Short mmCIF file of C-alpha atoms and ligand atoms in Angstrom, two decimals:
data_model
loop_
_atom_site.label_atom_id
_atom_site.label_comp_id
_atom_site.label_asym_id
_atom_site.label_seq_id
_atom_site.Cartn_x
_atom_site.Cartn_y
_atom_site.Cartn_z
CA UNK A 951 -22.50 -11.47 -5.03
CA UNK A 952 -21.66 -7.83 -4.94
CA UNK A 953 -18.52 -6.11 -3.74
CA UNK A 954 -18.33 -2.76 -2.69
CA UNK A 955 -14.61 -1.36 -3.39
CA UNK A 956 -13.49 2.37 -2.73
CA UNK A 957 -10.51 4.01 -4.39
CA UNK A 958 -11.46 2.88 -8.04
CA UNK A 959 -7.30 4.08 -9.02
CA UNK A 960 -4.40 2.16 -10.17
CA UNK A 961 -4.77 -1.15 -7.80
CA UNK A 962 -8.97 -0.71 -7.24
CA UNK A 963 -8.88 -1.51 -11.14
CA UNK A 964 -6.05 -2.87 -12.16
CA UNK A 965 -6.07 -5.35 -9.50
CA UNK A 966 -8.58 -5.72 -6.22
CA UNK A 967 -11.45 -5.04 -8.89
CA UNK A 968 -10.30 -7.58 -11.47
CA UNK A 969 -9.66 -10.07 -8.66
CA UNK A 970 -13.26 -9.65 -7.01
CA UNK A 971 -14.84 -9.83 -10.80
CA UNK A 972 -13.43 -13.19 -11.30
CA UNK A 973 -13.99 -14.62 -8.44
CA UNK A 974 -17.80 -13.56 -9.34
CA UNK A 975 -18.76 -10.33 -7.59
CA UNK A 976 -20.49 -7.25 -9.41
CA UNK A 977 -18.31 -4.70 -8.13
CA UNK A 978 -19.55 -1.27 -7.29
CA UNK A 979 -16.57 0.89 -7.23
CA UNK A 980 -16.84 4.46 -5.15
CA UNK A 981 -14.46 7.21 -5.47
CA UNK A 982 -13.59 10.99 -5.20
CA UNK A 983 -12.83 11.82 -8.78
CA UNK A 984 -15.69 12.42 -11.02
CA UNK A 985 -14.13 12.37 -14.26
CA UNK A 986 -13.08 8.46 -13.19
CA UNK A 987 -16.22 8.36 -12.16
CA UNK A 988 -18.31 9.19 -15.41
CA UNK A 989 -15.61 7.29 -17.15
CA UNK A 990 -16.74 4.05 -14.96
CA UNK A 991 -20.43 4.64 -15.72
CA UNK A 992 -20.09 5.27 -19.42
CA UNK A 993 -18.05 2.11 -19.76
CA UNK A 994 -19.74 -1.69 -19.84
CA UNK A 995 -16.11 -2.95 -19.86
CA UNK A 996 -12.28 -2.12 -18.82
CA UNK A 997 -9.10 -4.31 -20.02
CA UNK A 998 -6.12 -4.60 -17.60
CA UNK A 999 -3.37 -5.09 -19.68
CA UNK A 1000 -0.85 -7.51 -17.85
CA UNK A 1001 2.73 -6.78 -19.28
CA UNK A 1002 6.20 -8.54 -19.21
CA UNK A 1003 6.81 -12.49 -18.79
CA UNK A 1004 3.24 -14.60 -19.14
CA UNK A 1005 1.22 -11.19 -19.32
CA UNK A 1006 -1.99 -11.46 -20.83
CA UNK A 1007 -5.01 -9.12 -21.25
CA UNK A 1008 -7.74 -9.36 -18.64
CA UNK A 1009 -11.33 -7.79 -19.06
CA UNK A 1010 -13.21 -6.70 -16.50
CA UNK A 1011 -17.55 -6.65 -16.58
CA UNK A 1012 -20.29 -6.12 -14.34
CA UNK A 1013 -19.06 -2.89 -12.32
CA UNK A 1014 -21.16 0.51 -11.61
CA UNK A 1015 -19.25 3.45 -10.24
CA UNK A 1016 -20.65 6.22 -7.54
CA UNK A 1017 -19.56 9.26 -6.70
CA UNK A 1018 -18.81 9.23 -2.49
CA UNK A 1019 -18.10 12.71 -2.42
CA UNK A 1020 -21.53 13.66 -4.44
CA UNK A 1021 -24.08 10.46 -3.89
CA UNK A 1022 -22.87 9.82 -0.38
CA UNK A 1023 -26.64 8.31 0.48
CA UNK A 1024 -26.26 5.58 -2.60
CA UNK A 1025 -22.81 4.28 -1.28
CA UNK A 1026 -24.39 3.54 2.26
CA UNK A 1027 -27.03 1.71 0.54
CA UNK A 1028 -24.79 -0.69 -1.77
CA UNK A 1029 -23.24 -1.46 1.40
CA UNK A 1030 -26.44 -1.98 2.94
CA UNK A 1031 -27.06 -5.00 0.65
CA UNK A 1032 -22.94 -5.86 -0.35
CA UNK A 1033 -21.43 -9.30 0.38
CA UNK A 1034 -17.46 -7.62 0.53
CA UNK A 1035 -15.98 -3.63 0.81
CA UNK A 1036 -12.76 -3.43 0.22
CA UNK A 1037 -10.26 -0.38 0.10
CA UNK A 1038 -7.70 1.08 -1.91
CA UNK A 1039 -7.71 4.40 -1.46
CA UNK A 1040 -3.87 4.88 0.55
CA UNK A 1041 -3.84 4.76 4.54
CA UNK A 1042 -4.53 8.14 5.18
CA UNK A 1043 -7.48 8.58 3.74
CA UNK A 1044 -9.44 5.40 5.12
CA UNK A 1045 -10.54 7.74 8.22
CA UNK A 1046 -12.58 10.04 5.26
CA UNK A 1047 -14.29 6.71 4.29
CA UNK A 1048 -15.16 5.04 7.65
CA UNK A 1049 -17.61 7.13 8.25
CA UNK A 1050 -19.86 6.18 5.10
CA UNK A 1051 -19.03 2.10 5.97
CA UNK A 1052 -20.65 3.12 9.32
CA UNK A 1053 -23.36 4.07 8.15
CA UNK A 1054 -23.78 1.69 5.55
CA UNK A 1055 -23.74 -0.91 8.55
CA UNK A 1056 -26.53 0.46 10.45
CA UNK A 1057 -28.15 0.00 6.95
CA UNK A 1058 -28.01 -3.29 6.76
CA UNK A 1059 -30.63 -5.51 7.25
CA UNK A 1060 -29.91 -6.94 11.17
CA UNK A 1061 -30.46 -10.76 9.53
CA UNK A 1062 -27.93 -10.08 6.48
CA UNK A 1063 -24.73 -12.29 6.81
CA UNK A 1064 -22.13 -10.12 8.22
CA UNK A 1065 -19.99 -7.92 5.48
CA UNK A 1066 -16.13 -8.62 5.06
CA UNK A 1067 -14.65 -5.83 5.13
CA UNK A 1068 -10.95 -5.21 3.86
CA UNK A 1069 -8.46 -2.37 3.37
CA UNK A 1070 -6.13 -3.47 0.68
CA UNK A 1071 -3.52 -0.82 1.12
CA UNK A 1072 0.09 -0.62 1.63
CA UNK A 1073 0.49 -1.05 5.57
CA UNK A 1074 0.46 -3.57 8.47
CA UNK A 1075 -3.11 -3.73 10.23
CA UNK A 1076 -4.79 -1.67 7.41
CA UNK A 1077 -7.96 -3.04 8.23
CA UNK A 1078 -7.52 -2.67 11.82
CA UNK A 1079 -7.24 1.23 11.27
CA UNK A 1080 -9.90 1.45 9.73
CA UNK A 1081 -12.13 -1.03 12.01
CA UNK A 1082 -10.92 1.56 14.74
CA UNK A 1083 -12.50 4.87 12.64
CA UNK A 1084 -15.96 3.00 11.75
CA UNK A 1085 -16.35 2.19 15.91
CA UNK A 1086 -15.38 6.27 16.69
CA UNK A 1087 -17.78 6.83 14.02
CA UNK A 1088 -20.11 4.44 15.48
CA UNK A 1089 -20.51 5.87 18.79
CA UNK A 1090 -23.00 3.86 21.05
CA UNK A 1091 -24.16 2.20 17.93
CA UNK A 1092 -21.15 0.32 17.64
CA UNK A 1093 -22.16 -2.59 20.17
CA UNK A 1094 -25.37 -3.42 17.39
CA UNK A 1095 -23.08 -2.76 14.70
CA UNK A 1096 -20.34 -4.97 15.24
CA UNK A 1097 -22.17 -8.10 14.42
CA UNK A 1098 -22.58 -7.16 11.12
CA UNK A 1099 -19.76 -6.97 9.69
CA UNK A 1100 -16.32 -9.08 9.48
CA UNK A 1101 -13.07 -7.32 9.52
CA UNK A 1102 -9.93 -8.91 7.87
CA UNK A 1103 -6.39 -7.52 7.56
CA UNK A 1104 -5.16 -8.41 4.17
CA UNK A 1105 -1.48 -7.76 1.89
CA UNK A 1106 -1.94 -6.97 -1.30
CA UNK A 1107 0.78 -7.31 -4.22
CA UNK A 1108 0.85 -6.15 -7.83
CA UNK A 1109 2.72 -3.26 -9.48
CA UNK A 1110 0.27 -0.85 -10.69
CA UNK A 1111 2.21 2.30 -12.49
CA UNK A 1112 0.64 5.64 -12.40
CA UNK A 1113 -1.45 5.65 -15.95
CA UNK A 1114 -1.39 7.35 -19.32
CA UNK A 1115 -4.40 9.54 -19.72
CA UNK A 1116 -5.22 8.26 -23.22
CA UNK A 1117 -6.13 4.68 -21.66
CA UNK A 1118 -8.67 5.69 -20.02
CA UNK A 1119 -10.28 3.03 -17.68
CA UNK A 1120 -8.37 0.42 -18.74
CA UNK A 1121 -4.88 -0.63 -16.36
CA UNK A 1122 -1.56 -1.25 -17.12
CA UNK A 1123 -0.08 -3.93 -14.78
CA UNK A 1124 2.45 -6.48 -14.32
CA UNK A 1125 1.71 -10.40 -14.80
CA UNK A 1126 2.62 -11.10 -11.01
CA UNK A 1127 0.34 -10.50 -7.98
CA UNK A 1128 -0.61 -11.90 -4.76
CA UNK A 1129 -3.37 -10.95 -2.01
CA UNK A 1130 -3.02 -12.45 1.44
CA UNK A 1131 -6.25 -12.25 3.80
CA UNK A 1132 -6.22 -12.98 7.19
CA UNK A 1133 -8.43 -16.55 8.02
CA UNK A 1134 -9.51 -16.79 11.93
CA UNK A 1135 -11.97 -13.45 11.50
CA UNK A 1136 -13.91 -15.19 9.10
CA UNK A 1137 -14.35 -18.21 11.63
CA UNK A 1138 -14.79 -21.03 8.81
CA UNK A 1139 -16.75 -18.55 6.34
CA UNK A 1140 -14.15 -16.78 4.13
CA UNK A 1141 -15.36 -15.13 1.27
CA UNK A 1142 -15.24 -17.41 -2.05
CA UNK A 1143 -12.64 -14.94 -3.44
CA UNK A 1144 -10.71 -17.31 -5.61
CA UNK A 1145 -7.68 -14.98 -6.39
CA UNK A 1146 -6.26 -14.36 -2.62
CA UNK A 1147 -5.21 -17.01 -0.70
CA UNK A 1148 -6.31 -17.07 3.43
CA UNK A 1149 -3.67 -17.38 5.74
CA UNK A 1150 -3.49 -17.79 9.53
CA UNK A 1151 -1.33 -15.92 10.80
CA UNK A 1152 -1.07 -12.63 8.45
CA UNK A 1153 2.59 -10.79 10.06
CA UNK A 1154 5.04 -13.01 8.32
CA UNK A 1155 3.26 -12.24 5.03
CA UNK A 1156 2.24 -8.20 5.16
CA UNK A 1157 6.12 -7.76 6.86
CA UNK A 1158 7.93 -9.93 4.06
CA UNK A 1159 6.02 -8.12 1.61
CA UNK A 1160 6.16 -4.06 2.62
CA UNK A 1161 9.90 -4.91 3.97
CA UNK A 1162 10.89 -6.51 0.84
CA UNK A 1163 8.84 -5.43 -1.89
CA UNK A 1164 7.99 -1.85 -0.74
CA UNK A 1165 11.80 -1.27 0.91
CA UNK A 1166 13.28 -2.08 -1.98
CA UNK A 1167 11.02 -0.62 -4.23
CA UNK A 1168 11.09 3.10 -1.99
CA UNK A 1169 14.97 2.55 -1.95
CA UNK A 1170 15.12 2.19 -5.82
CA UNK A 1171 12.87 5.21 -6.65
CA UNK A 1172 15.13 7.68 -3.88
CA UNK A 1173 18.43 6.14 -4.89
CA UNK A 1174 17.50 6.43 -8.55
CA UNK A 1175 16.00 9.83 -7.90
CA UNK A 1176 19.50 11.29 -6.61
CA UNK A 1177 20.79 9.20 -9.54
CA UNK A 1178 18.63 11.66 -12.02
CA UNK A 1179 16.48 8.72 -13.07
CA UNK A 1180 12.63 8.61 -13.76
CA UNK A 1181 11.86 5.36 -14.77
CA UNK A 1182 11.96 2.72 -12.08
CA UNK A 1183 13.44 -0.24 -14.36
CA UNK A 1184 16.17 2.34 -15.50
CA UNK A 1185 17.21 3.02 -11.71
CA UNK A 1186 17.19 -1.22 -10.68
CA UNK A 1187 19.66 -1.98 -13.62
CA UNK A 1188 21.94 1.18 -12.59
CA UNK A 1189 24.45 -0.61 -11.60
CA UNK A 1190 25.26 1.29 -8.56
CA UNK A 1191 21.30 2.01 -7.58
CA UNK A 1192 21.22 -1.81 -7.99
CA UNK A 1193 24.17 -2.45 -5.64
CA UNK A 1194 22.55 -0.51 -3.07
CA UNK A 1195 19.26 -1.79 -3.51
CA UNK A 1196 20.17 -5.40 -3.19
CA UNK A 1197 22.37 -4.10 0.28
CA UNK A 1198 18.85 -2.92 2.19
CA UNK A 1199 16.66 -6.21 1.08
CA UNK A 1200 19.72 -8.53 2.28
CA UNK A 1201 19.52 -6.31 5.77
CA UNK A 1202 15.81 -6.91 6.15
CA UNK A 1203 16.04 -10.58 4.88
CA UNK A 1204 18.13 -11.05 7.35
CA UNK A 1205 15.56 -9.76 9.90
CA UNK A 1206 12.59 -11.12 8.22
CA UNK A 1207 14.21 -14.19 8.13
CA UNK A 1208 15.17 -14.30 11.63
CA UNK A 1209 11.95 -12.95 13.14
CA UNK A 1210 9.42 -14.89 11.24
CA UNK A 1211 11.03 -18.06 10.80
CA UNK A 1212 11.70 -18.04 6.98
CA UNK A 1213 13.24 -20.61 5.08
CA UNK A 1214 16.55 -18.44 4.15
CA UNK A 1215 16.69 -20.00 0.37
CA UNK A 1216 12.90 -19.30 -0.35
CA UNK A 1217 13.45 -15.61 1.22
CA UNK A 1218 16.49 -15.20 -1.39
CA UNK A 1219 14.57 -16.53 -4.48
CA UNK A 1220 10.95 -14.09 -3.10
CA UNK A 1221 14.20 -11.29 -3.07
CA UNK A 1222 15.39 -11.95 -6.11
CA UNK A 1223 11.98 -12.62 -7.88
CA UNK A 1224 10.97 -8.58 -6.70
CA UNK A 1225 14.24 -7.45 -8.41
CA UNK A 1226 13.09 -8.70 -11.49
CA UNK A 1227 9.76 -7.44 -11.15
CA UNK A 1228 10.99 -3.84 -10.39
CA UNK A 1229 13.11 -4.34 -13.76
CA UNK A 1230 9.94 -5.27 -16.50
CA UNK A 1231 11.17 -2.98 -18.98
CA UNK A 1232 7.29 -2.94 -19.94
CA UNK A 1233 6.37 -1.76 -16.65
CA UNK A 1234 6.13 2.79 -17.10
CA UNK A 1235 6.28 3.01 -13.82
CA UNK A 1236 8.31 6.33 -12.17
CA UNK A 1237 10.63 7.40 -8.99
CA UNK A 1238 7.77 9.78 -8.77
CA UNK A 1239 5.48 7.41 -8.10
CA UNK A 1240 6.94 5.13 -6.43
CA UNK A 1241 8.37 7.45 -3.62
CA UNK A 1242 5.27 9.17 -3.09
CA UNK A 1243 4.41 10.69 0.42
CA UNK A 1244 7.99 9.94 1.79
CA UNK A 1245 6.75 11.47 5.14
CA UNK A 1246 4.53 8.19 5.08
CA UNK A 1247 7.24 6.23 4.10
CA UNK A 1248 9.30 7.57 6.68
CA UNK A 1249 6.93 6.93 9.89
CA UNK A 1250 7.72 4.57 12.59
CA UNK A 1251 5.89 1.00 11.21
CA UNK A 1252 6.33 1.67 7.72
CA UNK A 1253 9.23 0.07 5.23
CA UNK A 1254 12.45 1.76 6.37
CA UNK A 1255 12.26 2.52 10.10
CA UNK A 1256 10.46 -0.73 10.71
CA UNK A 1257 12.85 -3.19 9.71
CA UNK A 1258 15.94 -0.88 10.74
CA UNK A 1259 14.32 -0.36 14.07
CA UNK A 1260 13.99 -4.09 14.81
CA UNK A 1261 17.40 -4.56 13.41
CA UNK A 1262 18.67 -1.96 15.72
CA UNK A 1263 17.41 -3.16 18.46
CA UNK A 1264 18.75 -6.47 18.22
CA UNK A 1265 22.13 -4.85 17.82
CA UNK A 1266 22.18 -5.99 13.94
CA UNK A 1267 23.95 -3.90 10.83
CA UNK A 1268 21.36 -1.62 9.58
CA UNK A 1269 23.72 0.58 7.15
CA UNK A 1270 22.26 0.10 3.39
CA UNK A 1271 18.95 0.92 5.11
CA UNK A 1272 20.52 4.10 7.25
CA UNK A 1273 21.93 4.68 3.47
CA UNK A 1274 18.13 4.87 1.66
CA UNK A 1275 16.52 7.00 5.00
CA UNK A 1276 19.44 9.20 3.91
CA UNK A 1277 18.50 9.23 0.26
CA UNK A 1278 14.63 9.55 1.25
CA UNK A 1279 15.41 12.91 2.79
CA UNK A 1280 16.40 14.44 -0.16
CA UNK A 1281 13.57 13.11 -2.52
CA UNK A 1282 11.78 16.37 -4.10
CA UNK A 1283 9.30 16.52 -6.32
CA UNK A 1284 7.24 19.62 -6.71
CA UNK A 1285 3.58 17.45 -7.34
CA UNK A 1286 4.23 15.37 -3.97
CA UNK A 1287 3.37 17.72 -1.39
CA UNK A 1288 4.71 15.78 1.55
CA UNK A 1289 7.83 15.93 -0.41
CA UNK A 1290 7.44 19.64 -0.05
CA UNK A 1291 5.90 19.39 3.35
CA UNK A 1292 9.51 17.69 4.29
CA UNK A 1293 11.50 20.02 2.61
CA UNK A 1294 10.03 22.86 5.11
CA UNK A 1295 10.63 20.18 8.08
CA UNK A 1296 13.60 19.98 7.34
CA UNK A 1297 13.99 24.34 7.19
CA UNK A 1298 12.02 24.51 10.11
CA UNK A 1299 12.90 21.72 12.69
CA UNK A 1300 16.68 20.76 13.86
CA UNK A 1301 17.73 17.39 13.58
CA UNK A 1302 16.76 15.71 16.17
CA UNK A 1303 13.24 17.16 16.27
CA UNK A 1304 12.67 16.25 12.87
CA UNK A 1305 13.27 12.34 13.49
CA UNK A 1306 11.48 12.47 16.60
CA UNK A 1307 8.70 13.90 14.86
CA UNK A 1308 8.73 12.07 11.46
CA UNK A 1309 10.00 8.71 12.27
CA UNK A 1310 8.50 8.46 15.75
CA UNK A 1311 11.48 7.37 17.17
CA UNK A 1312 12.35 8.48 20.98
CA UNK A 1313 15.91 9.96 21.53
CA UNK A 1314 16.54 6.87 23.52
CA UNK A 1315 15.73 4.35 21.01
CA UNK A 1316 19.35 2.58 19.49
CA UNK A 1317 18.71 4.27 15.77
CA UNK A 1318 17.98 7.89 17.12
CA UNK A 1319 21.18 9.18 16.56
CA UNK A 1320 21.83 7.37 13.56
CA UNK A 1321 18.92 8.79 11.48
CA UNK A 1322 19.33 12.23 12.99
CA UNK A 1323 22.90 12.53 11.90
CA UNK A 1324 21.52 11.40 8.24
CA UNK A 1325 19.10 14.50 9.07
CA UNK A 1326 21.69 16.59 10.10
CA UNK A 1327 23.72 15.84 7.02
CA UNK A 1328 20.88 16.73 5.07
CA UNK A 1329 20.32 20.32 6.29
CA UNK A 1330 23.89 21.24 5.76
CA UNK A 1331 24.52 20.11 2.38
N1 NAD B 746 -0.30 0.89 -7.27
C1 NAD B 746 0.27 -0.15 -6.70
O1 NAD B 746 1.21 -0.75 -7.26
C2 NAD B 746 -0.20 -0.65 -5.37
C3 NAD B 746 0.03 -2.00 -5.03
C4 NAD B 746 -0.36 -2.48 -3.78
C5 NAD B 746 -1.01 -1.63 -2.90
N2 NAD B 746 -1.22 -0.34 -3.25
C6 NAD B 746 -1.89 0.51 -2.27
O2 NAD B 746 -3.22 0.79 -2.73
C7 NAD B 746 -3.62 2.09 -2.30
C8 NAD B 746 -4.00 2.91 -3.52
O3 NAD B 746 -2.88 3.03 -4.37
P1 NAD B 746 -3.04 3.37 -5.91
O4 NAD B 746 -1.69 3.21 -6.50
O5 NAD B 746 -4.18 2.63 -6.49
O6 NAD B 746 -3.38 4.94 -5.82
P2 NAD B 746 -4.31 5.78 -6.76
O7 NAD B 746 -4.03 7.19 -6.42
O8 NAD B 746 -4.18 5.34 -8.18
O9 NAD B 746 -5.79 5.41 -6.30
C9 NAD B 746 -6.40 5.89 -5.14
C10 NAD B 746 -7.83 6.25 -5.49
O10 NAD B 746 -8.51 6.56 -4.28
C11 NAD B 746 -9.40 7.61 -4.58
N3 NAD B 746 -9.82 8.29 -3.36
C12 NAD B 746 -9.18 9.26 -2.67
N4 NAD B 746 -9.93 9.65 -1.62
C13 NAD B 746 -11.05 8.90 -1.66
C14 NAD B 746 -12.21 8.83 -0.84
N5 NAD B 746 -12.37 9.62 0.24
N6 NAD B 746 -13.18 7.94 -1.16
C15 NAD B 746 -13.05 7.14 -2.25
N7 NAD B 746 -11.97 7.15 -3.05
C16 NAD B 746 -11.00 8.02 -2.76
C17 NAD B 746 -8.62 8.50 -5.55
O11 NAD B 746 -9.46 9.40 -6.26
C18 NAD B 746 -7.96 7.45 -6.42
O12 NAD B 746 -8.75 7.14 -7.55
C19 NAD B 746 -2.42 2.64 -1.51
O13 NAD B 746 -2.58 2.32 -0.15
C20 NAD B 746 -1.26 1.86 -2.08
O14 NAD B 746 -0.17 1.78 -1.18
C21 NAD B 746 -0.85 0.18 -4.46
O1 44H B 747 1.83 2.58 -2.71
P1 44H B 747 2.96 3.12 -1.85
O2 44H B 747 3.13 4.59 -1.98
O3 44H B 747 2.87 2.64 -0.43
O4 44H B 747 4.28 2.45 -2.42
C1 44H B 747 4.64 2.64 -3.77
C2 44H B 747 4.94 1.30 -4.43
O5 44H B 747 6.05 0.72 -3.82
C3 44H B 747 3.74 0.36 -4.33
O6 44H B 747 2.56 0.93 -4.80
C4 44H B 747 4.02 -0.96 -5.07
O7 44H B 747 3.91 -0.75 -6.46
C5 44H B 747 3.09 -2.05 -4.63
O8 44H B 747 3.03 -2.11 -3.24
C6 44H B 747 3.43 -3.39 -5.21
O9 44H B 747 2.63 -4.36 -4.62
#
C-alpha cells in the first residue's frame, strides 16, 4: 500500500507518517523545503522520539521524499498509483497543493480503486476545503474525476514542538495522540489505517478537539506570552496563566457539552487530561509556536471566535475567552509575519473595522462590540 502525504514537517513525521507506516503503507512524503527533502532521501530510517508518561521511541521505514516545488510531474504520478494522500501542510496552503492532487487524479488509471484523500490539519472541514480547490482546479474534468477519489474530513491530535536542527529527520513528540476520520465517505471501505479510529459523525470530535485542545493551547501561549514566557509547560503551571487557561476550556466545555451532547464528567477528565499534556516538562515546545498565525487563529470558525460566537449567541458567559482574544491581539513576534501583519491592522484599521475584517463577525452579531472594545483597548495602550 502506498500513501502519498504532503507537508513532511513536525506532524507529517512525527505523527500522520508514523501512523500510515504502521498501519503498512510506504509513504512518499512531498514538500517545499529541499534541505528536508535531501534529508528524507539520504535517510533509510527516522526515530520519533515519544516523550513524557509511557513515551517510547518509534522508527519509521519505507518512505521516499519529492520535491513538489521542483519534481512537480513525479508527485502527480505517485498519486497516480497511491492507495491514501494525506495533508499536513497548515490550511492555507492546501489551495497551493490541490492543484497537483488534480492532476494526479486525471492520472490515475480510470479502473484504480478510488484514492482517500485527507487533510490532517488544524480546522473543521479541512478536507472539504481542499475537495473544493481540486474541483476549481478540475474544471470540466471534475465530473470524470470525482469517481476516483474519496474525500474524508479527519481531526488529528498529537503535540509536535517546533524541532532542534541537530535532530535532523527524526521527531520529538508526546506519548498521546488521536486521529479521527470521518466513516460514511468511505461507504463500508475505510482505509485499513490501524492508528485512527472512523467515526460517524465527525463535528463532536474536530469541535471538542480545536475548542479544547487548540483554545486552550492558543490561550496558554498568548497569556504566557504577555506573561514573558517561552516555554509552553512554563506558562500552564504559572499559576495565574493557569487560572486563566482553565477559565476559557470550562466556557467552551460548557458549550461543547451542551451542543454536542457530551457526557459532562468525560468532557472534564478529556479537559483535564490536555492540561497535563500542555505541562510534559519534556515537551520543548514554545509560545512562539504555538500562537503562530494569530490572524488564523483569530478568523470566524477557528478556536476563539467559534466557541465564543456560539456562546454568545445563546446569551452564555463568554469572558475568559473575550479575556485570551484580548491577549491574542497583543501577541508579537518578529518571525510570525501575521503577527506583524496584525500589528499594522491594528495601525491601520479602527476598531471596529479590524474585527469585522479579522474575525468575520458582522456589527450586528451579539460579540461585535465585545471584541471591538478588546480592539479598541488594544490600540490605545
Ligand atoms: N505540530 C502539531 O502539534 C500539530 C498537531 C495537529 C495538527 N497540526 C496541523 O498540521 C499542519 C502542519 O503543522 P506542523 O506543525 O507540522 O507545521 P510544519 O511547519 O512543521 O510543517 C508544514 C510542512 O509543510 C510544508 N509545506 C509548505 N508548503 C507546502 C507545499 N505547497 N507543498 C508541500 N509541502 C508544503 C513545509 O515546508 C513544512 O515542512 C497544520 O495545519 C497544523 O495545524 C499540527
Ligand atoms: O497548529 P496550529 O497553529 O493550528 O496550533 C498550534 C498548536 O496548538 C497545535 O499545533 C497543537 O500542537 C496540535 O493541534 C495538537 O494536536
Amino acid at each position: 500500500m502506498k500513501a502519498v502525504h504532503f507537508g513532511a514537517g513536525n506532524i507529517g513525521r512525527g505523527f500522520v507518517g508514523l501512523l500510515l507506516h504502521d498501519a503498512g503503507y510506504d509513504v512518499v512524503f512531498s514538500d517545499v523545503n529541499p534541505v528536508l527533502i535531501d534529508q528524507l532521501k539520504a535517510a533509510d530510517r527516522y526515530t520519533v522520539h515519544e516523550v513524557g508518561e509511557g513515551g517510547v521511541d518509534r522508527v519509521v521505514t519505507g518512505f521516499d521524499a519529492v520535491n513538489s516545488a521542483e519534481n512537480e510531474d513525479a508527485v502527480v504520478q505517485e498519486i497516480a498509483t497511491a492507495d491514501v494522500v494525506t495533508t499536513a501542510v497548515g490550511p492555507n496552503v492546501l489551495r497551493f497543493i490541490a492543484p497537483v492532487i488534480a492532476k494526479g487524479l486525471a492520472a490515475r488509471s480510470a479502473d484504480a480503486a478510488p484514492v482517500a484523500v485527507m487533510a490532517c490539519e488544524n480546522a473543521i472541514g479541512a478536507t472539504d476545503t481542499l475537495r473544493e480547490s481540486i474541483i476549481e482546479n478540475a474544471g470540466g474534468d471534475w465530473a470524470t474525476l470525482q469517481q476516483r477519489a474519496v474525500f474524508a474530513n479527519t481531526a488529528v491530535d498529537r503535540i509536535v514542538p517546533a524541532q532542534d536542527a541537530s535532530s535532523g529527520i527524526d521527531v520529538t513528540v508526546e506519548a498521546f495522540y488521536e486521529w479521527a476520520i470521518e466513516r460514511g465517505p468511505f461507504a463500508g471501505n475505510e482505509p485499513p489505517i490501524t492508528g485512527a479510529h472512523f467515526v460517524d459523525d465527525l463535528a463532536p470530535y474536530i469541535e471538542r478537539k480545536l475548542f479544547t485542545v487548540n483554545t486552550g493551547h492558543a490561550s496558554t501561549a498568548y497569556f504566557g506570552f504577555l506573561a514573558g514566557i517561552d516555554k509552553i509547560s512554563d506558562a500552564i503551571t504559572d499559576p495565574n496563566v493557569g487560572a486563566k487557561v482553565r477559565r476559557v476550556l470550562e466556557e467552551t466545555s460548557a458549550y461543547l457539552v451542551q451542543t454536542h451532547g457530551l457526557d459532562v464528567a468525560t468532557q472534564d477528565a478529556y479537559r483535564e487530561t490536555i492540561l497535563t499534556r500542555f505541562a510534559n516538562p519534556h515537551l520543548p515546545d514554545t509560545v512562539q509556536r504555538v500562537g503562530r498565525q494569530p490572524l488564523r487563529k483569530l478568523s470566524r470558525h477557528e478556536r476563539f471566535i467559534g466557541p465564543a460566537a456560539a456562546i454568545a449567541e445563546n446569551g452564555g458567559s463568554c469572558d475568559a475567552l473575550i479575556e485570551a482574544i484580548g491577549a491574542a491581539l497583543q501577541f508579537h513576534i518578529p518571525e510570525d509575519e501575521q503577527s506583524q501583519e496584525m500589528a499594522d491592522l491594528l495601525e491601520e484599521l479602527d476598531a471596529a473595522q479590524f474585527t469585522e475584517q479579522v474575525t468575520g463577525l458582522e456589527p450586528r452579531h451579539p460579540l461585535f462590540d465585545r471584541v471591538r472594545d478588546e480592539v479598541a483597548a488594544v490600540k490605545r495602550p
